[in-house]
């Protein structure tokens, strides 16, 4: 099984930056496609970004495209989300997720972290 632990969340002013990290357990991390999702108060969990096992393919939600960058270091069993030009609407709990399958949608993710809170003040 895979366990995921997010870190790097916190309070930041609008226009600032944060880098989230997701540390994964297990020996087969490199076999998983990884994604970041977020959930704001009163809203459903939504897709933010995803990256293939090789790192060669990435995808971003339109709301974060050009501002966020996903990356992974399989040697360190870690996935990152660099968040720049943060906006108040980015405020949410950010979750790391993993799937051994090819589908990157929310319902296809098999493993989830417990989340890290990002708060962006105006």
mmCIF file of N, CA and C in Angstrom, residues 7-87:
data_model
loop_
_atom_site.group_PDB
_atom_site.id
_atom_site.type_symbol
_atom_site.label_atom_id
_atom_site.label_comp_id
_atom_site.label_asym_id
_atom_site.label_seq_id
_atom_site.Cartn_x
_atom_site.Cartn_y
_atom_site.Cartn_z
ATOM 1 N N UNK A 7 2.873 18.393 3.006
ATOM 2 C CA UNK A 7 3.449 19.417 3.855
ATOM 3 C C UNK A 7 3.667 20.679 3.026
ATOM 4 N N UNK A 8 3.927 21.777 3.697
ATOM 5 C CA UNK A 8 4.243 23.019 3.013
ATOM 6 C C UNK A 8 3.140 24.049 3.000
ATOM 7 N N UNK A 9 1.968 23.689 3.489
ATOM 8 C CA UNK A 9 0.879 24.648 3.531
ATOM 9 C C UNK A 9 1.123 25.717 4.574
ATOM 10 N N UNK A 10 0.335 26.772 4.500
ATOM 11 C CA UNK A 10 0.469 27.859 5.443
ATOM 12 C C UNK A 10 -0.284 29.079 4.994
ATOM 13 N N UNK A 11 0.015 30.188 5.635
ATOM 14 C CA UNK A 11 -0.621 31.467 5.336
ATOM 15 C C UNK A 11 0.304 32.312 4.478
ATOM 16 N N UNK A 12 -0.237 32.851 3.409
ATOM 17 C CA UNK A 12 0.548 33.680 2.502
ATOM 18 C C UNK A 12 -0.340 34.788 1.956
ATOM 19 N N UNK A 13 0.260 35.924 1.663
ATOM 20 C CA UNK A 13 -0.489 37.024 1.073
ATOM 21 C C UNK A 13 -0.689 36.809 -0.417
ATOM 22 N N UNK A 14 -1.732 37.414 -0.941
ATOM 23 C CA UNK A 14 -1.982 37.343 -2.367
ATOM 24 C C UNK A 14 -0.758 37.808 -3.148
ATOM 25 N N UNK A 15 -0.445 37.065 -4.194
ATOM 26 C CA UNK A 15 0.738 37.346 -4.986
ATOM 27 C C UNK A 15 1.970 36.595 -4.541
ATOM 28 N N UNK A 16 1.903 35.971 -3.390
ATOM 29 C CA UNK A 16 3.027 35.228 -2.862
ATOM 30 C C UNK A 16 3.106 33.822 -3.408
ATOM 31 N N UNK A 17 4.046 33.057 -2.863
ATOM 32 C CA UNK A 17 4.307 31.704 -3.348
ATOM 33 C C UNK A 17 4.427 30.720 -2.202
ATOM 34 N N UNK A 18 4.096 29.480 -2.491
ATOM 35 C CA UNK A 18 4.292 28.359 -1.596
ATOM 36 C C UNK A 18 4.668 27.144 -2.425
ATOM 37 N N UNK A 19 5.394 26.235 -1.815
ATOM 38 C CA UNK A 19 5.672 24.958 -2.443
ATOM 39 C C UNK A 19 5.183 23.838 -1.545
ATOM 40 N N UNK A 20 4.265 23.056 -2.062
ATOM 41 C CA UNK A 20 3.750 21.909 -1.345
ATOM 42 C C UNK A 20 4.560 20.670 -1.699
ATOM 43 N N UNK A 21 4.716 19.801 -0.729
ATOM 44 C CA UNK A 21 5.405 18.543 -0.937
ATOM 45 C C UNK A 21 4.505 17.394 -0.521
ATOM 46 N N UNK A 22 4.654 16.286 -1.190
ATOM 47 C CA UNK A 22 3.924 15.068 -0.864
ATOM 48 C C UNK A 22 4.920 13.934 -0.803
ATOM 49 N N UNK A 23 5.144 13.429 0.385
ATOM 50 C CA UNK A 23 6.069 12.325 0.592
ATOM 51 C C UNK A 23 5.300 11.013 0.583
ATOM 52 N N UNK A 24 5.754 10.078 -0.214
ATOM 53 C CA UNK A 24 5.078 8.796 -0.378
ATOM 54 C C UNK A 24 5.908 7.666 0.202
ATOM 55 N N UNK A 25 5.218 6.714 0.777
ATOM 56 C CA UNK A 25 5.865 5.514 1.285
ATOM 57 C C UNK A 25 5.809 4.410 0.239
ATOM 58 N N UNK A 26 6.514 3.334 0.506
ATOM 59 C CA UNK A 26 6.478 2.198 -0.384
ATOM 60 C C UNK A 26 7.626 2.169 -1.376
ATOM 61 N N UNK A 27 7.742 1.051 -2.040
ATOM 62 C CA UNK A 27 8.829 0.850 -2.997
ATOM 63 C C UNK A 27 8.417 1.070 -4.442
ATOM 64 N N UNK A 28 7.128 1.279 -4.673
ATOM 65 C CA UNK A 28 6.615 1.373 -6.030
ATOM 66 C C UNK A 28 6.095 2.751 -6.378
ATOM 67 N N UNK A 29 6.633 3.775 -5.743
ATOM 68 C CA UNK A 29 6.179 5.135 -5.990
ATOM 69 C C UNK A 29 6.270 5.512 -7.456
ATOM 70 N N UNK A 30 7.335 5.119 -8.096
ATOM 71 C CA UNK A 30 7.545 5.505 -9.485
ATOM 72 C C UNK A 30 6.524 4.900 -10.430
ATOM 73 N N UNK A 31 5.772 3.920 -9.981
ATOM 74 C CA UNK A 31 4.755 3.282 -10.814
ATOM 75 C C UNK A 31 3.435 4.038 -10.809
ATOM 76 N N UNK A 32 3.300 5.038 -9.960
ATOM 77 C CA UNK A 32 2.035 5.722 -9.768
ATOM 78 C C UNK A 32 1.993 7.062 -10.478
ATOM 79 N N UNK A 33 0.827 7.332 -11.033
ATOM 80 C CA UNK A 33 0.510 8.680 -11.463
ATOM 81 C C UNK A 33 0.047 9.457 -10.235
ATOM 82 N N UNK A 34 0.473 10.702 -10.151
ATOM 83 C CA UNK A 34 0.218 11.497 -8.959
ATOM 84 C C UNK A 34 -0.571 12.748 -9.302
ATOM 85 N N UNK A 35 -1.383 13.170 -8.356
ATOM 86 C CA UNK A 35 -2.176 14.363 -8.576
ATOM 87 C C UNK A 35 -2.337 15.199 -7.329
ATOM 88 N N UNK A 36 -2.646 16.459 -7.550
ATOM 89 C CA UNK A 36 -3.007 17.376 -6.483
ATOM 90 C C UNK A 36 -4.454 17.801 -6.674
ATOM 91 N N UNK A 37 -5.203 17.787 -5.598
ATOM 92 C CA UNK A 37 -6.582 18.227 -5.577
ATOM 93 C C UNK A 37 -6.754 19.196 -4.420
ATOM 94 N N UNK A 38 -7.817 19.965 -4.457
ATOM 95 C CA UNK A 38 -8.058 20.896 -3.370
ATOM 96 C C UNK A 38 -9.547 20.986 -3.076
ATOM 97 N N UNK A 39 -9.839 21.369 -1.846
ATOM 98 C CA UNK A 39 -11.219 21.516 -1.426
ATOM 99 C C UNK A 39 -11.342 22.749 -0.539
ATOM 100 N N UNK A 40 -12.108 23.708 -1.004
ATOM 101 C CA UNK A 40 -12.383 24.920 -0.252
ATOM 102 C C UNK A 40 -13.644 24.728 0.578
ATOM 103 N N UNK A 41 -13.821 25.511 1.631
ATOM 104 C CA UNK A 41 -15.022 25.387 2.457
ATOM 105 C C UNK A 41 -16.297 25.538 1.639
ATOM 106 N N UNK A 42 -17.214 24.602 1.808
ATOM 107 C CA UNK A 42 -18.476 24.653 1.104
ATOM 108 C C UNK A 42 -18.424 24.233 -0.346
ATOM 109 N N UNK A 43 -17.288 23.780 -0.815
ATOM 110 C CA UNK A 43 -17.145 23.372 -2.202
ATOM 111 C C UNK A 43 -16.728 21.908 -2.303
ATOM 112 N N UNK A 44 -16.939 21.340 -3.475
ATOM 113 C CA UNK A 44 -16.504 19.981 -3.735
ATOM 114 C C UNK A 44 -15.010 19.953 -4.021
ATOM 115 N N UNK A 45 -14.424 18.801 -3.771
ATOM 116 C CA UNK A 45 -13.019 18.639 -4.083
ATOM 117 C C UNK A 45 -12.817 18.726 -5.597
ATOM 118 N N UNK A 46 -11.780 19.446 -6.012
ATOM 119 C CA UNK A 46 -11.560 19.666 -7.423
ATOM 120 C C UNK A 46 -10.121 19.354 -7.827
ATOM 121 N N UNK A 47 -9.974 19.042 -9.082
ATOM 122 C CA UNK A 47 -8.675 18.743 -9.647
ATOM 123 C C UNK A 47 -7.832 19.997 -9.760
ATOM 124 N N UNK A 48 -6.551 19.876 -9.446
ATOM 125 C CA UNK A 48 -5.610 20.977 -9.582
ATOM 126 C C UNK A 48 -4.552 20.656 -10.633
ATOM 127 N N UNK A 49 -3.875 19.538 -10.454
ATOM 128 C CA UNK A 49 -2.798 19.175 -11.359
ATOM 129 C C UNK A 49 -2.481 17.701 -11.212
ATOM 130 N N UNK A 50 -1.848 17.131 -12.230
ATOM 131 C CA UNK A 50 -1.436 15.732 -12.184
ATOM 132 C C UNK A 50 -0.180 15.543 -13.010
ATOM 133 N N UNK A 51 0.537 14.464 -12.712
ATOM 134 C CA UNK A 51 1.776 14.161 -13.404
ATOM 135 C C UNK A 51 1.897 12.654 -13.568
ATOM 136 N N UNK A 52 2.381 12.227 -14.718
ATOM 137 C CA UNK A 52 2.522 10.813 -14.997
ATOM 138 C C UNK A 52 3.688 10.213 -14.226
ATOM 139 N N UNK A 53 3.769 8.902 -14.243
ATOM 140 C CA UNK A 53 4.815 8.206 -13.490
ATOM 141 C C UNK A 53 6.214 8.618 -13.917
ATOM 142 N N UNK A 54 6.371 8.919 -15.186
ATOM 143 C CA UNK A 54 7.675 9.302 -15.709
ATOM 144 C C UNK A 54 7.957 10.791 -15.568
ATOM 145 N N UNK A 55 6.924 11.557 -15.278
ATOM 146 C CA UNK A 55 7.060 12.996 -15.243
ATOM 147 C C UNK A 55 6.953 13.649 -16.598
ATOM 148 N N UNK A 56 6.767 12.853 -17.631
ATOM 149 C CA UNK A 56 6.733 13.381 -18.977
ATOM 150 C C UNK A 56 5.433 14.056 -19.362
ATOM 151 N N UNK A 57 4.362 13.713 -18.680
ATOM 152 C CA UNK A 57 3.056 14.282 -18.983
ATOM 153 C C UNK A 57 2.496 14.967 -17.751
ATOM 154 N N UNK A 58 2.024 16.173 -17.938
ATOM 155 C CA UNK A 58 1.401 16.936 -16.865
ATOM 156 C C UNK A 58 0.107 17.551 -17.348
ATOM 157 N N UNK A 59 -0.769 17.861 -16.402
ATOM 158 C CA UNK A 59 -2.017 18.516 -16.721
ATOM 159 C C UNK A 59 -2.382 19.462 -15.594
ATOM 160 N N UNK A 60 -3.013 20.569 -15.959
ATOM 161 C CA UNK A 60 -3.384 21.578 -14.982
ATOM 162 C C UNK A 60 -4.817 22.025 -15.187
ATOM 163 N N UNK A 61 -5.478 22.332 -14.085
ATOM 164 C CA UNK A 61 -6.766 22.983 -14.178
ATOM 165 C C UNK A 61 -6.580 24.375 -14.765
ATOM 166 N N UNK A 62 -7.572 24.825 -15.501
ATOM 167 C CA UNK A 62 -7.480 26.148 -16.121
ATOM 168 C C UNK A 62 -7.259 27.248 -15.086
ATOM 169 N N UNK A 63 -7.784 27.060 -13.903
ATOM 170 C CA UNK A 63 -7.703 28.080 -12.874
ATOM 171 C C UNK A 63 -6.289 28.295 -12.339
ATOM 172 N N UNK A 64 -5.406 27.323 -12.535
ATOM 173 C CA UNK A 64 -4.049 27.431 -12.009
ATOM 174 C C UNK A 64 -2.986 27.414 -13.094
ATOM 175 N N UNK A 65 -3.379 27.191 -14.313
ATOM 176 C CA UNK A 65 -2.427 27.101 -15.412
ATOM 177 C C UNK A 65 -1.632 28.399 -15.546
ATOM 178 N N UNK A 66 -0.334 28.251 -15.648
ATOM 179 C CA UNK A 66 0.546 29.401 -15.732
ATOM 180 C C UNK A 66 1.040 29.901 -14.397
ATOM 181 N N UNK A 67 0.416 29.457 -13.321
ATOM 182 C CA UNK A 67 0.804 29.880 -11.980
ATOM 183 C C UNK A 67 1.392 28.739 -11.160
ATOM 184 N N UNK A 68 0.864 27.539 -11.339
ATOM 185 C CA UNK A 68 1.311 26.369 -10.585
ATOM 186 C C UNK A 68 2.152 25.459 -11.466
ATOM 187 N N UNK A 69 3.082 24.759 -10.849
ATOM 188 C CA UNK A 69 3.914 23.798 -11.547
ATOM 189 C C UNK A 69 4.029 22.526 -10.722
ATOM 190 N N UNK A 70 3.699 21.400 -11.325
ATOM 191 C CA UNK A 70 3.826 20.114 -10.653
ATOM 192 C C UNK A 70 5.116 19.439 -11.110
ATOM 193 N N UNK A 71 5.755 18.744 -10.197
ATOM 194 C CA UNK A 71 6.960 18.005 -10.522
ATOM 195 C C UNK A 71 7.082 16.822 -9.582
ATOM 196 N N UNK A 72 7.969 15.908 -9.912
ATOM 197 C CA UNK A 72 8.191 14.765 -9.040
ATOM 198 C C UNK A 72 9.648 14.349 -9.073
ATOM 199 N N UNK A 73 10.075 13.776 -7.974
ATOM 200 C CA UNK A 73 11.415 13.230 -7.844
ATOM 201 C C UNK A 73 11.242 11.813 -7.330
ATOM 202 N N UNK A 74 11.270 10.860 -8.235
ATOM 203 C CA UNK A 74 11.018 9.476 -7.853
ATOM 204 C C UNK A 74 12.097 8.922 -6.928
ATOM 205 N N UNK A 75 13.306 9.425 -7.052
ATOM 206 C CA UNK A 75 14.381 8.989 -6.169
ATOM 207 C C UNK A 75 14.111 9.380 -4.726
ATOM 208 N N UNK A 76 13.366 10.457 -4.531
ATOM 209 C CA UNK A 76 13.018 10.931 -3.197
ATOM 210 C C UNK A 76 11.596 10.571 -2.800
ATOM 211 N N UNK A 77 10.888 9.864 -3.672
ATOM 212 C CA UNK A 77 9.494 9.492 -3.412
ATOM 213 C C UNK A 77 8.644 10.709 -3.064
ATOM 214 N N UNK A 78 8.827 11.772 -3.815
ATOM 215 C CA UNK A 78 8.186 13.037 -3.481
ATOM 216 C C UNK A 78 7.607 13.708 -4.719
ATOM 217 N N UNK A 79 6.431 14.284 -4.556
ATOM 218 C CA UNK A 79 5.786 15.099 -5.573
ATOM 219 C C UNK A 79 5.657 16.513 -5.033
ATOM 220 N N UNK A 80 5.842 17.493 -5.901
ATOM 221 C CA UNK A 80 5.804 18.885 -5.494
ATOM 222 C C UNK A 80 4.743 19.649 -6.268
ATOM 223 N N UNK A 81 4.258 20.697 -5.648
ATOM 224 C CA UNK A 81 3.398 21.645 -6.327
ATOM 225 C C UNK A 81 3.894 23.045 -5.989
ATOM 226 N N UNK A 82 4.539 23.663 -6.946
ATOM 227 C CA UNK A 82 5.000 25.033 -6.780
ATOM 228 C C UNK A 82 3.868 25.970 -7.145
ATOM 229 N N UNK A 83 3.472 26.809 -6.215
ATOM 230 C CA UNK A 83 2.347 27.701 -6.404
ATOM 231 C C UNK A 83 2.837 29.144 -6.353
ATOM 232 N N UNK A 84 2.702 29.833 -7.465
ATOM 233 C CA UNK A 84 3.103 31.230 -7.568
ATOM 234 C C UNK A 84 1.888 32.106 -7.844
ATOM 235 N N UNK A 85 2.052 33.394 -7.622
ATOM 236 C CA UNK A 85 0.984 34.362 -7.867
ATOM 237 C C UNK A 85 -0.323 33.919 -7.236
ATOM 238 N N UNK A 86 -0.257 33.544 -5.994
ATOM 239 C CA UNK A 86 -1.421 33.001 -5.315
ATOM 240 C C UNK A 86 -2.526 34.039 -5.167
ATOM 241 N N UNK A 87 -3.747 33.553 -5.256
ATOM 242 C CA UNK A 87 -4.938 34.373 -5.144
ATOM 243 C C UNK A 87 -5.773 33.902 -3.961
#
